[in-house]
Amino acid sequence: MNKKNLYSTQEEKVLKFWQENKIFEKSIDSRPESNPYVFYDGPPFATGLPHYGHILSSVTKDLFPRYQTMRGKRVRRRWGWDCHGLPIETLVEKELDVSGKKEIETKGIGAFNQKACSMVLSYVKQWKEMIDRIGRWVEFDNSYKTMDSTYMESVWWVLKTLWDKNLVYEGRKVLMYCPRCETPVSNAEISMDNSYRDVTEDSVTVKLKVIDPDKYGLPDNTYFLAWTTTPWTLPANVALAVGADIEYALVKDGVGYLVLAKDTIVKVNKNLKVQKVFAGKDLEGVRYEPLYQIEKVKNSKDKAWYVATADFVNTQEGTGIVHTAVIYGEDDFNLGQRLSLPQIPLLNSSGKYNQDAPEFLKNKYIKDAEGDIVDDLKKRGLLFEIKPYTHSYPFCWRCGSPLIYNAISAWFVDIQSQKKRIIELNEKINWYPENLKHGRFLNILKDAPDWNISRNRYWATPLPFFRCDNPKCKEVTCIGSLAELKEKAKNYDDIYKSDKIEKVDLHRPYIDDIVLKCPKCGGDARRIPEVIDCWVESASMPFAEWHYPFENKKEFESRFPGQFIGEYIAQTRAWFYYMHVLSVLLFDSISFENVVSTGTILSEKGEKLSKSKKNYPDPWIIIDSYGADSLRFYLMNSVVMQSENLSLSEVDLKDIYSKVINTGYNIANYYKIYEDDYGKGKSLASKNILDKWIISRLQNTLIQVTRYLDSYNTVKSSREIKLFIEDFSTWWLRRSRDRFKSQSSDSQDAFSTLEYCLKNLSFLLAPFAPFLAEHIFQAVKSEDDSESVHLANWPVVDKGKVDKNIEDSMVKARKIVEMGHSVRAKEGIRVRQPLSSVSWNIDLKGDSEDLIPVILNELNVLEHKEGSGKKIDNLSELKVSLDINITDELREKGDVREFVRAIQNARKKEGHKPDDKVELKVESSEPLSKFLDKNKEEITIASGLSGIGKIDKIEESLDVNLSFQKAKFSLGKNI
Ligand SMILES: [Zn+2]
Ligand SMILES: [Zn+2]
């Protein structure tokens, strides 16, 4: 068990209060349905435990809804789970001890998916605990799930709608591909989790022999030099690419000749003598002997193994001649498409060479075969050079295997034709921070490729595309609903026993057994095996959670577009992007009006948080030690809310804990000490300048916090609250403590001001530190107030209470005090030693009469003396001088204060209440006895004594250092 902080226990009490009294439910029901603030919750994967990133987004998603609720809005908050896709499939593979598609299919897709379904929500309990404990209010148990058949049917509707708009097409495309997971990995997935790592591998430069060199004016035995970092692609070579305007040189090398870009000769670093120079375009069409005679390439109707020009060629790396394997590179594929080079795959789906590959490579995994290829080329004299090369290379974010480029057949949503509108509508979105709108997000929109929506996997919504078996027809039909499926299927009743969507499992393998009647030829059409990219699912959340358009049409339409979403910065490429794109394509509308993008939380040392490295403190320990409010406030006050990276700092968290949370509790406790002594809920009519000042500060804080929260800026709004708490505690309360002790009209004013400021502070704190806010509110609330601070309305600014002049004068007064204290510190005079006078050269204007006593009190100086010379108004020219001459009289006053303080401390330590009268016992000696006789009355009153007894010897005495001796004393029994 972690040692729980006092406030952590206090927070748990508040949680219980909320739960028992259904405060969350009331906070929704008490706001009119006609006045909604629409929040969309992006669904997380439930496949791991919640971490700081989830806590961060959960706090963001809690803060604005709480605030808007207080502004009178009804804020529905429903949790969602992202249930499909690779994360859960990877776990299932481990659990079932299978790897790769073949093994999964041998085991059975049914068993595989059943396992996925049973495992996908296995961390829900831990999530609920964390979400509850950090004070996030959300309908957790009533969550939507992307694996619900209603949800999946809505996703089918998406596909069908896009299909009918002619925005879906089948194509081959080079994609990053994981040979182990046997599926393409999207760009979003790669950049989201920073899948690139620096690796050092062998790069090779190979020689390709020119055929019929004399035809091109080249000598016999001329070779092209081509360079590659992926030797496994060499058997698939079908062309060489050169830059049309790059200069190439023919050089002599031993008995033969080489061709390479002139600029790269130096790098190749051989004593190569240039024989001849020509432009790249002069090499166009030159034929060469392939490194490997691939039969299918040789027999293809498409021409192969010749030089082509391409504009992606440069001379920065390699030889300026680029080896082109059409299927296994992005530039290669585009060039291959343009020139119609043969597209012959040499790999199977798991990254092993297939039966069309050279004999010695068949069935070998590409990475294991690279050594064999190098050896083979060396033996045949075709290897020019082999050299280690360090580059940044992508790895699968799930299984860690190196990704490869692979041209595979896939289904796409046409983004290019809609791009203009997608970019146009971004103008209507309010981004926080603002620079993302025309920076990162716009760039993503501009560069966006067509959306590959197919995945060659199992546990996801199946793509509802059915292809006719008839080789002469091959018509593809897209199904958009269960009803349409039933209508067009030949064997619906064999597979499904119900027409009700809730009772039908749309997952594989059941749907794979459906046979449709081809609308064109009447033949059998079967589903293509791919499933849908899970980003289509999470982007469908605004309507799919409602099972729109099959149900809840009104509910969805009245809640679209959403007003607020918030996630971390990587979602600009993922969820933010897909949400936006999908709603533009489907509804010609934006999907969300305001979006807050947070940064990423890193370890204290600035590294990515890593479970295996354990480079961050367990969030539970942090919550137990400082309370959830401290963590919430710390995050909301940090740069992570401006979309920057935050290195988690326990020191900074502690600072928030002590300056905001702890101070807040302390002020509330102070209030409780006096609440029975004074009247509650009295109107404010204080003439005391301290009161007028703090109330003006409160109003200004309210103005600022409201303004910043309305513009989604939690950093500045929380900073205003923090500054107010500091002023409230270190100045107002500090200077008002004595006022509470003497029961006068001024002390009632002090109490009423404390009450008023505390209550309003609880409102301001409510979105940020909901537990502390509740604690304070419960302490100060009156009978007319709402049951909970979170059911209250956001305070309205009382402009009449703003007094700019007093705030200005108080800044000056505090500066005088600060400088006075620093004079004392420099001279080594403790604060309890009264001094005779102080002077300053600044004009406090109309407030000087009220402020001078405040300053004198704080500085413990008896008198203010007008300084000579001109009064200034500029703080930077302020001069403060203290009379530091300590007379006997002043010294004695200092001793009295010192003694009183020592007695007060002892009273506190021994647990006496403020009203308890105690007896002081001292060891009598001549000077002390005299001192006490003289100051008896003052000491007795100031320290609440019943009397002073002098005795010879005290057994367990306390000490106090007086100027003339060290005095020993103890406190007597309570009388
Ligand atoms: Zn993988
Ligand atoms: Zn057909």
CSV table of C-alpha atoms in Angstrom, one decimal, residues 94 101 187 219 321 378 480 512 537 576 615 621 645-646 733 861:
chain,number,residue,atom,x,y,z
A,94,LYS,CA,0.3,-14.2,-28.0
A,101,LYS,CA,-2.0,-15.4,-41.0
A,187,ASN,CA,1.4,6.4,-42.4
A,219,PRO,CA,33.3,0.2,-74.9
A,321,ILE,CA,21.8,5.4,-60.8
A,378,LYS,CA,30.4,-11.5,-55.3
A,480,GLY,CA,-24.7,-0.8,-46.8
A,512,ASP,CA,-17.5,-14.7,-45.2
A,537,GLU,CA,-14.6,3.2,-37.2
A,576,PHE,CA,-8.6,14.6,-35.9
A,615,ASN,CA,11.3,5.8,-16.3
A,621,ILE,CA,1.7,6.6,-6.3
A,645,ASN,CA,6.2,18.1,-24.9
A,646,LEU,CA,6.2,18.0,-21.1
A,733,LEU,CA,-5.0,36.2,5.1
A,861,VAL,CA,7.7,49.2,12.5
